Coordinates of C-alpha atoms and ligand atoms in Angstrom, one line a residue:
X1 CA 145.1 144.2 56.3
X2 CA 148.3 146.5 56.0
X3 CA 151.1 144.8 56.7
X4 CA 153.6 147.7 55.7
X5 CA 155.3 148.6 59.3
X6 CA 154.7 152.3 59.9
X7 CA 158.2 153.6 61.0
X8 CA 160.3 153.8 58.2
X9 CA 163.1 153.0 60.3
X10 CA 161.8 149.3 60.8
X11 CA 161.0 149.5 57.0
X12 CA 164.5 150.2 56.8
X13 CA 165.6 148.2 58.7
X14 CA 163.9 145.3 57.4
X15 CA 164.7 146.0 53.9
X16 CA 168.2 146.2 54.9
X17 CA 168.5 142.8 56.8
X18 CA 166.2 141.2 53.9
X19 CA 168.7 142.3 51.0
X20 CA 172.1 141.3 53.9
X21 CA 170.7 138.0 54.1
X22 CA 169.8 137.3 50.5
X23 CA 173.3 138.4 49.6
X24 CA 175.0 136.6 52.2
X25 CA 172.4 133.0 51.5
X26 CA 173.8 133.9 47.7
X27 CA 177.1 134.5 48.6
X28 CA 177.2 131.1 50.8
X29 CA 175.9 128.9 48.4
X30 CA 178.1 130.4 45.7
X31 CA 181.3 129.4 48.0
X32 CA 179.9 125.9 49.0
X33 CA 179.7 124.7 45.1
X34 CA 182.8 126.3 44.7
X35 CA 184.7 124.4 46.8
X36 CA 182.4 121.3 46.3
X37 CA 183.4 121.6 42.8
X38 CA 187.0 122.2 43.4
X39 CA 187.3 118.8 45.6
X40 CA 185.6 116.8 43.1
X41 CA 187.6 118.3 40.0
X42 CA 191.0 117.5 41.9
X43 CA 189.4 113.7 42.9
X44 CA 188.4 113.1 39.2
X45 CA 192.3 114.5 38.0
X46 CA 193.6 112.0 40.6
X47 CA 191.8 109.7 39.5
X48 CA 192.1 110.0 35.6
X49 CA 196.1 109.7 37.2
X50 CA 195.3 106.5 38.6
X51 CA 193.4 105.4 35.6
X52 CA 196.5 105.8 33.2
X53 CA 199.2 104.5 35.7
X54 CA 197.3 101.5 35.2
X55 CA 196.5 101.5 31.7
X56 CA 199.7 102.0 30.8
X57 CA 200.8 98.7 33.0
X58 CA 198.2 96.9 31.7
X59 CA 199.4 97.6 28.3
X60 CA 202.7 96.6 29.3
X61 CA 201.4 93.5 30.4
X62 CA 198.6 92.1 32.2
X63 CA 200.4 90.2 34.4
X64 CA 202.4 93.2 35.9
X65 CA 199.5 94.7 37.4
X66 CA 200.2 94.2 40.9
X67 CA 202.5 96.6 39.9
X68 CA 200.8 99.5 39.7
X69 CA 199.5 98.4 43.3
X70 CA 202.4 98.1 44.9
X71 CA 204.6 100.4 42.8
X72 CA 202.3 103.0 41.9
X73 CA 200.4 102.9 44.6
X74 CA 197.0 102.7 43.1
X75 CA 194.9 101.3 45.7
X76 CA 191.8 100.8 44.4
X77 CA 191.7 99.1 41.1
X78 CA 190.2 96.4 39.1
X79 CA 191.1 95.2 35.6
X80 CA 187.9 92.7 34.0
X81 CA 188.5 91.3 30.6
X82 CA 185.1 89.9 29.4
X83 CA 183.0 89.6 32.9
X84 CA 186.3 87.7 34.7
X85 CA 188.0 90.2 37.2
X86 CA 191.4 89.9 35.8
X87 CA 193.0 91.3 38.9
X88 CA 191.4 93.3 41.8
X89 CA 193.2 95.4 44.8
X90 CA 192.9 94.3 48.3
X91 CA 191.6 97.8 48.9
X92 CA 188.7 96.8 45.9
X93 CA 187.8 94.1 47.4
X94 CA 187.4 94.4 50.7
X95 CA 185.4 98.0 50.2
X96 CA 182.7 95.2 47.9
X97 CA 182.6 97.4 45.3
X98 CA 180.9 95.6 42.5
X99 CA 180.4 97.3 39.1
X100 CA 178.5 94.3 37.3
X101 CA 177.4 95.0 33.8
X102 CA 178.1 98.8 33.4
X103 CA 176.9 101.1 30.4
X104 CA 179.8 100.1 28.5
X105 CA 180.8 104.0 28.3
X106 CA 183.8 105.9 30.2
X107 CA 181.6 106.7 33.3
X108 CA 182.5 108.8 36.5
X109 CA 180.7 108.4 39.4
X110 CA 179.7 107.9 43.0
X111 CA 178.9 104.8 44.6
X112 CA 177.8 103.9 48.0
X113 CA 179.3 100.4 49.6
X114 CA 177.0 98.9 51.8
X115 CA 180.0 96.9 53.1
X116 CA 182.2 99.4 54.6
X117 CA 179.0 103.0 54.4
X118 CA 181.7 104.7 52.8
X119 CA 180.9 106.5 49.4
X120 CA 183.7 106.1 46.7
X121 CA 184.4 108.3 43.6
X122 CA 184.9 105.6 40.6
X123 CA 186.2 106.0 36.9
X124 CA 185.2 103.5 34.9
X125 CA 187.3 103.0 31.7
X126 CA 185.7 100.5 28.9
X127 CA 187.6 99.1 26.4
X128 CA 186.9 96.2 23.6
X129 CA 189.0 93.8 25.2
X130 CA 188.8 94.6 29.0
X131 CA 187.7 97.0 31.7
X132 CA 189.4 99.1 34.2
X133 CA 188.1 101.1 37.2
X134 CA 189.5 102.9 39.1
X135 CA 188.5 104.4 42.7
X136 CA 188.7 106.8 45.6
X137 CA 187.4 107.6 48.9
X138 CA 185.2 110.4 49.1
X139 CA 184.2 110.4 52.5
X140 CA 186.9 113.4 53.3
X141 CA 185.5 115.6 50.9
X142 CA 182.1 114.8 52.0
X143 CA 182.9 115.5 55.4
X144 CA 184.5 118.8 54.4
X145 CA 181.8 119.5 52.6
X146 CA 179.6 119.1 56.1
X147 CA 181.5 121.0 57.9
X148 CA 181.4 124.0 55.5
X149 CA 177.4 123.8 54.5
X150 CA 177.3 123.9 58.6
X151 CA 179.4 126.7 59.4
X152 CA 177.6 128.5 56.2
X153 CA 174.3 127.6 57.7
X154 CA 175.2 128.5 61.4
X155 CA 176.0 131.6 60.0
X156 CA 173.4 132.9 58.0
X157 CA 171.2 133.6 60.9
X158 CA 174.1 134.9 63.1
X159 CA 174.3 137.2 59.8
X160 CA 170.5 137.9 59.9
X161 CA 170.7 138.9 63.6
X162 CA 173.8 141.4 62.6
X163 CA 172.1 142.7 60.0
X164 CA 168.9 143.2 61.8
X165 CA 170.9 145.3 64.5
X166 CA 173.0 147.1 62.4
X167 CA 170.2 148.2 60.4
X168 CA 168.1 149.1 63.4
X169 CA 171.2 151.2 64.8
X170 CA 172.4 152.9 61.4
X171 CA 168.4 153.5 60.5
X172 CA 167.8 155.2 64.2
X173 CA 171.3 157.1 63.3
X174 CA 170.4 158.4 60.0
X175 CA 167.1 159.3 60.9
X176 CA 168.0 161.1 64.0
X177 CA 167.9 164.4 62.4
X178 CA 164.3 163.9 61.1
X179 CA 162.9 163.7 65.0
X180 CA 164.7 166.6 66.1
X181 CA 163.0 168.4 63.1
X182 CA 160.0 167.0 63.8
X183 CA 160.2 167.8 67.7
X184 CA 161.5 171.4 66.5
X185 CA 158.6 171.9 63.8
X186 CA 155.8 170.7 66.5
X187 CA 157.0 173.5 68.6
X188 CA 156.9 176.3 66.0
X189 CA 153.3 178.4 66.1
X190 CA 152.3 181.8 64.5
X191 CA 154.2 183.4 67.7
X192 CA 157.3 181.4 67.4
X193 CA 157.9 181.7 63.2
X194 CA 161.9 183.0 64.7
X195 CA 162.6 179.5 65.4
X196 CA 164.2 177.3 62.9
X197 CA 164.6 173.7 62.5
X198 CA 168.1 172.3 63.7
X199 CA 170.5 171.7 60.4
X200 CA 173.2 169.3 61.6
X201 CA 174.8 168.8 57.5
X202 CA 173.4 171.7 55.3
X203 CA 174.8 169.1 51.8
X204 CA 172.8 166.0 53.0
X205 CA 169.5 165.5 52.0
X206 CA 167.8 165.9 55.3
X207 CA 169.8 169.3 55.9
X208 CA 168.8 170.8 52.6
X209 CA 165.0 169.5 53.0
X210 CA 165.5 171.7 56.7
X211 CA 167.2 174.3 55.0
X212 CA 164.4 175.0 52.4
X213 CA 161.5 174.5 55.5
X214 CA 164.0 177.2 57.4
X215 CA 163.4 180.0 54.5
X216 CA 159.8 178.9 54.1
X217 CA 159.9 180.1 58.1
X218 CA 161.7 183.0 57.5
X219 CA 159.5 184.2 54.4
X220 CA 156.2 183.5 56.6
X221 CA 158.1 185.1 59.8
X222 CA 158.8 187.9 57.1
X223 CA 155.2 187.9 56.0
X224 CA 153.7 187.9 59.6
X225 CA 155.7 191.1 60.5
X226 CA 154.8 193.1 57.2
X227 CA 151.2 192.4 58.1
X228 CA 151.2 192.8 61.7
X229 CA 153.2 196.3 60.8
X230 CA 151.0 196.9 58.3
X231 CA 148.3 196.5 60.8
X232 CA 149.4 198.8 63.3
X233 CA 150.3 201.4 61.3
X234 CA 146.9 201.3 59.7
X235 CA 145.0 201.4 63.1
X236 CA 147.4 204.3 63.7
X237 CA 146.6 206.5 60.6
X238 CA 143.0 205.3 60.8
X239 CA 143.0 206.6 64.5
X240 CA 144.2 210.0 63.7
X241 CA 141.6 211.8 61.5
X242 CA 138.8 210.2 64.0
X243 CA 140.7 211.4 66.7
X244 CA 140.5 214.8 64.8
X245 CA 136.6 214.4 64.3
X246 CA 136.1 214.0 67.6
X247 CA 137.9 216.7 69.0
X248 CA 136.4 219.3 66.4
X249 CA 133.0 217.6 66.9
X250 CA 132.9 217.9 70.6
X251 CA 134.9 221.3 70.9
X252 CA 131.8 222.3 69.2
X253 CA 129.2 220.9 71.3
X254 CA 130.3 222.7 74.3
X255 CA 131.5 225.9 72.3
X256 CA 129.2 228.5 70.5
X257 CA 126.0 227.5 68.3
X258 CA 126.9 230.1 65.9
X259 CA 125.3 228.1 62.5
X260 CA 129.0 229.9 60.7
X261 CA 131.0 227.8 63.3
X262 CA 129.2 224.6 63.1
X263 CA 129.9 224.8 59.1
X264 CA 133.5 225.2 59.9
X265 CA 133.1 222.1 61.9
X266 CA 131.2 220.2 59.7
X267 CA 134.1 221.2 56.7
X268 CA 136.7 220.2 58.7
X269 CA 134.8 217.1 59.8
X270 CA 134.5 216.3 55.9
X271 CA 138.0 216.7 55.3
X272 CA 138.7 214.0 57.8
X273 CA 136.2 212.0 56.1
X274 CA 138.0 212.7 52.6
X275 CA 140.9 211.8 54.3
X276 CA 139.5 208.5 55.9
X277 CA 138.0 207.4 52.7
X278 CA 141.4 207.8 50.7
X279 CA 142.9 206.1 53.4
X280 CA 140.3 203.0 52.9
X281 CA 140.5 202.8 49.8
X282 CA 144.4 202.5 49.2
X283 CA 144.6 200.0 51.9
X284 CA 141.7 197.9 50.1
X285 CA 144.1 198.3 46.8
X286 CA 146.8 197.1 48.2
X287 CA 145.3 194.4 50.3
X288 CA 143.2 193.5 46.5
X289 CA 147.0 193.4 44.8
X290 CA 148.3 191.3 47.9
X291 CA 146.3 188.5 47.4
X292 CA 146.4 188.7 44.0
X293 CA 142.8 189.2 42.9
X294 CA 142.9 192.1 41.2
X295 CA 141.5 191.0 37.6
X296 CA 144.4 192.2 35.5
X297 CA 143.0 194.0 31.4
X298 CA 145.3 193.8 29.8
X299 CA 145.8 195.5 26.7
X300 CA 148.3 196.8 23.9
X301 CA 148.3 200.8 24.9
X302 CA 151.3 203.4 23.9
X303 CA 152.8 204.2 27.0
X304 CA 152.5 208.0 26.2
X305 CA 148.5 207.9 26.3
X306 CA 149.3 206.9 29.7
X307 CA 151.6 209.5 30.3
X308 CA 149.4 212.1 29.2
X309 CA 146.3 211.9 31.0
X310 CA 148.5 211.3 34.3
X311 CA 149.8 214.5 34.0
X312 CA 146.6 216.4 32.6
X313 CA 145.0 214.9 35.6
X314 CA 147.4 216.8 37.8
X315 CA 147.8 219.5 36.0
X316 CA 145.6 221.8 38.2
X317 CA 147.9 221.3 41.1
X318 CA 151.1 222.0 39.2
X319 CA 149.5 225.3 37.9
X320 CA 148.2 226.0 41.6
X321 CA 151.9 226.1 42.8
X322 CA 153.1 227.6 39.1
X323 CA 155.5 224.7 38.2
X324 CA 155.7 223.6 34.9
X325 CA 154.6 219.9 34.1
X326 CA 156.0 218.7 30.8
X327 CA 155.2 215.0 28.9
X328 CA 157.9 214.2 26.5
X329 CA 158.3 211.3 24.1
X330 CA 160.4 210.1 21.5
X331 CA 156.9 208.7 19.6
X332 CA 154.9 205.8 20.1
X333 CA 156.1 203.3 22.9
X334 CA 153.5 200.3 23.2
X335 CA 153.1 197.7 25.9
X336 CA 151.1 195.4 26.7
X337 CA 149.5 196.0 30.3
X338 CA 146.6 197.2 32.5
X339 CA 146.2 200.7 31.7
X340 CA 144.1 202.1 34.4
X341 CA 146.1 199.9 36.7
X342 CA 149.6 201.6 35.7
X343 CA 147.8 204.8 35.3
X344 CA 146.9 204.9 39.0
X345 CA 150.9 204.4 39.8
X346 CA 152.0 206.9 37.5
X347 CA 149.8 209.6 38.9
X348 CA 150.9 209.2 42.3
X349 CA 154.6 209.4 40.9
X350 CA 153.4 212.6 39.3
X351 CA 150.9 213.6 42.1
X352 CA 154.5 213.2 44.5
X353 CA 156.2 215.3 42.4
X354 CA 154.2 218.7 42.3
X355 CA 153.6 217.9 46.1
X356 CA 157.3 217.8 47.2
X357 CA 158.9 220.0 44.4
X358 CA 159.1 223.8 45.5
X359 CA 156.8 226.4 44.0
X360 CA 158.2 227.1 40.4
X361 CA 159.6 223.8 40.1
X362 CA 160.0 221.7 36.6
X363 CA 158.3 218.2 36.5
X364 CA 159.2 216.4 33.3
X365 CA 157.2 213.2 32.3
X366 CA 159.7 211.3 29.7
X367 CA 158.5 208.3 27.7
X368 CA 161.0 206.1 26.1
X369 CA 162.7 202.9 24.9
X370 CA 165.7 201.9 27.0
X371 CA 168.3 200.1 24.6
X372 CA 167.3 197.0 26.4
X373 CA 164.3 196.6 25.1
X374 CA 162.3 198.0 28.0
X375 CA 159.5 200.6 28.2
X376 CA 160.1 203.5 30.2
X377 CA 158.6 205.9 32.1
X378 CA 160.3 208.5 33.7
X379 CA 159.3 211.3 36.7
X380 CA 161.8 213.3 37.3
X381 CA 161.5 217.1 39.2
X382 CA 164.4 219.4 40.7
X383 CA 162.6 218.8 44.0
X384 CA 164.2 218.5 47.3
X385 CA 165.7 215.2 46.5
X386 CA 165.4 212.4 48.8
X387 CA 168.8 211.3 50.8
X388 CA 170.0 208.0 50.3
X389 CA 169.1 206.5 54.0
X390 CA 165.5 206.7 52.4
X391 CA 165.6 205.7 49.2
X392 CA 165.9 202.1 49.8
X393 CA 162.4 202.4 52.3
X394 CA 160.3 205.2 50.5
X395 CA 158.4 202.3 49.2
X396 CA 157.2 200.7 52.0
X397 CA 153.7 201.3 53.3
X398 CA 153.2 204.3 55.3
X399 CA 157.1 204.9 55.1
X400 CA 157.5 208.5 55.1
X401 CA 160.6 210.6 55.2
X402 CA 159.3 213.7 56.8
X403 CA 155.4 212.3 58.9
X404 CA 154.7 216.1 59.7
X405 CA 155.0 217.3 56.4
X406 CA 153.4 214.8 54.4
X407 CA 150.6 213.9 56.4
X408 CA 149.9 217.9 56.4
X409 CA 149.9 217.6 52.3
X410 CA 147.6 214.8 52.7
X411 CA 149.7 212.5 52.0
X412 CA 149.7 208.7 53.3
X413 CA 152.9 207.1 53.0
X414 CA 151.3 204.3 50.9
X415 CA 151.7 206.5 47.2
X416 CA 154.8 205.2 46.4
X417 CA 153.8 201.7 47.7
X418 CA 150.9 201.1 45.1
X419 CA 152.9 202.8 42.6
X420 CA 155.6 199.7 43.3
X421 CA 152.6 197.1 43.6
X422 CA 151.0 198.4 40.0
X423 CA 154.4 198.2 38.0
X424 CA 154.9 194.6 39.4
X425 CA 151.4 193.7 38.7
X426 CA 152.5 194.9 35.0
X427 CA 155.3 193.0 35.2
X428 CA 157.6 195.8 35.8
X429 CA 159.8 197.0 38.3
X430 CA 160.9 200.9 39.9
X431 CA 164.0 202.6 40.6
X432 CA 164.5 205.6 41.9
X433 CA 167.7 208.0 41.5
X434 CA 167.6 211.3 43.9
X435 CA 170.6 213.6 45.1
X436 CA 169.8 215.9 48.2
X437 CA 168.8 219.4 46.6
X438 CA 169.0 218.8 43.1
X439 CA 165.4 216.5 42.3
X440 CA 164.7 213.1 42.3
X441 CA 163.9 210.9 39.1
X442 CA 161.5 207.6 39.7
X443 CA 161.8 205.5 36.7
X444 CA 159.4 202.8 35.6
X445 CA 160.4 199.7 33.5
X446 CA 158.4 197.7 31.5
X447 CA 158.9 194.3 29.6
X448 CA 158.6 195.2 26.1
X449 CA 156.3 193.9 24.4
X450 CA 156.4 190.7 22.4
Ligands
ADP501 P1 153.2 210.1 50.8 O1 151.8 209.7 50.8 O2 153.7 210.5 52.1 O3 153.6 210.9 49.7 P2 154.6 208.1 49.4 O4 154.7 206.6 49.6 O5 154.0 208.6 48.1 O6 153.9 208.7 50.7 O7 156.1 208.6 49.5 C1 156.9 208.3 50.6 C2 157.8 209.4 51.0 O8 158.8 209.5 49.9 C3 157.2 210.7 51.2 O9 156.8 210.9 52.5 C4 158.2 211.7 50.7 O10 158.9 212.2 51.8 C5 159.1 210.9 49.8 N1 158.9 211.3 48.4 C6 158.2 210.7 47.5 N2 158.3 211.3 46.3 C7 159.1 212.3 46.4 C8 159.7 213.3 45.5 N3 159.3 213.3 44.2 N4 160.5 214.2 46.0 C9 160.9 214.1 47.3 N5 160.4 213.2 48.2 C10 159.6 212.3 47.7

């Protein structure tokens, strides 16, 4: 069976009252033999007092012991000498006590006398010749004594009850902020990732456990919107070249049979298909990088290898619009990465390039070794340049600067967005650095290797 209470505000509460009460029990008895202690040690100094005051009249002579009775006013006394009482106080005698035989030691100690039930402190002082005791009521310590171990004990479960209620109110207190998070995180659902828990002291511990569940929300919130974006505008480009097909295929249906017109058809129909199947298969790149399980190679490669066959790749195109495409290096610049993987990026950095760079244009492919320590490739044209609103979007998924005119080259608005996804997969970043009519230069990075 599981004893452990459930809310940890009665486990609080109970651990609270548990440690209050065995501090206060502590605390109580620590004060009771403190006092109790106290009383005694001042009884036995009064009564080491009495026991001198009398040996010193004894030593001045027997007989003037009364003296120390009436004089002194040591009440309760007796002198023996051998097992004769050689004088005994009123006081002595009428309380009965009666110290027959003794240990023959100095002894202190308590006595009960069944004559008067009152408890007396006696000093008993041994000596060859004779005996003295000496004596004193204890019953007022005793009773004080009472009194305190009762208050004390009255007051332990009055503490209990305190410490039960406090803890009960201070837990419910502190732990306030945990239901209203609680309450708050019940409510949150895939449509309602804009809510955030309430953060009443961001430094206390509960505030800074909210805090960090708040950016978790905000990074899923952030998450849900990319895809659902993502998602849309997927639908969207997936919609147009079947919107296309369907148009050319049924303009044909009702139009001429002419066998010429249905090959134009059936071209143009294929070019949506190219088109669609491009389109497929960067989206299932991307979506393979996004959950990460993309089986990276990775191997030691020179970074101008790379270089080259992205730009002999393209270099068709480049020729088509006459531009001149140039590698350059400054010799052999290894890392350690996928290669087909950064491959893929670097020829849509290149493939971008001849595409937006005017007929004529220079594209210059530079592979070198920042000071840092990084690899680097650079892609760099005397294009049109891309203006600076842009340049911090360009590589988002289908983010394109001009729709019209890139979706007319054929291109996607998801180029720039593997490229970004293959560096990082390499464990590299991009930058890119444009200026409106003068070219733009994308620049990759790469850890060097160690
Ligand atoms: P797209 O498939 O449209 O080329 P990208 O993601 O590759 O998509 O590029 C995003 C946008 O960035 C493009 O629409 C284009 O306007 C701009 N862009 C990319 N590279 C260059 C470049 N070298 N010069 C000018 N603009 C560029």
């Amino acid at each position: 069976m599981n004893l452990r209470p459930r809310s940890v505000r009665m486990r609080l509460t109970l651990w609270h009252s548990a440690v209050l009460t065995l501090i206060v029990c502590a605390f109580s008895a620590g004060i009771f033999f403190f006092v109790r202690v106290r009383l005694f040690d001042d009884l036995d100094a009064y009564l080491k007092r009495d026991l001198s005051t009398v040996e010193a009249t004894y030593r001045e002579g027997p007989t003037e012991l009364f003296e120390a009775e009436t004089r002194s006013g040591v009440k309760l006394f007796e002198v023996t000498e051998g097992q004769s009482p050689l004088y005994r106080t009123d006081l002595w005698a009428q309380a009965g006590l009666d110290l027959a035989g003794g240990s023959g030691h100095p002894a202190l100690m308590s006595w009960r006398s069944p004559k008067d039930d009152k408890t007396y402190r006696v000093l008993v002082a041994p000596h060859s010749t004779h005996r003295i005791a000496v004596a004193a009521d204890e019953s007022t310590i005793r009773r004080t004594l009472w009194t305190l171990g009762a208050i004390l004990a009255l007051g332990i479960p009055f503490a209990m009850a305190l410490a039960v209620a406090g803890g009960w109110f201070l837990a419910g207190r502190v732990l306030a902020p945990v239901g209203a998070m609680a309450d708050q995180a019940r409510r949150i659902s895939a449509d309602s990732l804009a809510a955030r828990l309430p953060v009443e002291n961001p430094h206390d511990e509960f505030g800074r456990l909210a805090t960090v569940f708040n950016e978790t929300l905000a990074r899923l919130e952030d998450s849900f919107e990319r895809l659902r974006r993502f998602t849309a505008d997927a639908s969207h480009e997936l919609r147009t070249p079947l919107t296309a097909m369907r148009s050319v295929g049924e303009v044909a249906l009702h139009a001429s049979v002419e066998p010429a017109v249905y090959r134009d058809v059936i071209g143009s129909m294929l070019e949506e298909v190219e088109r669609l199947t491009a389109l497929v298969e960067s989206l299932l790149t991307l979506t393979r990088m996004d959950s990460q399980r993309l089986q990276l190679s990775r191997e030691v490669v020179d970074l101008r290898t790379i270089a080259v066959s992205a730009a002999e790749h393209l270099r068709v195109l480049a020729e088509e619009k006459n531009q001149t495409l140039r590698v350059e290096s400054d010799g052999p610049i290894e890392v350690n990465c996928d290669p087909a993987l950064l491959r893929q990026g670097v020829v849509n950095l290149v493939d971008n390039a001849i595409k937006y760079t005017q007929a004529k244009g220079h594209i210059r492919v530079a592979v070198t070794r920042h000071a840092s320590g990084e690899a680097v490739i650079e892609v760099e044209d005397d294009g049109p340049g891309i203006a600076s609103a842009h340049q911090g979007r360009i590589f988002e998924r289908f983010y394109r600067i001009d729709p019209a005119r890139s979706r007319n080259d054929g291109g996607l608005g998801l180029g720039l967005a593997i490229a970004r996804s293959t560096v990082e997969a390499n464990g590299g970043r991009i930058e890119v650095e444009s200026q409106i009519g003068r070219g733009t230069t994308f620049r990759v990075l790469l850890p060097s290797r160690s």
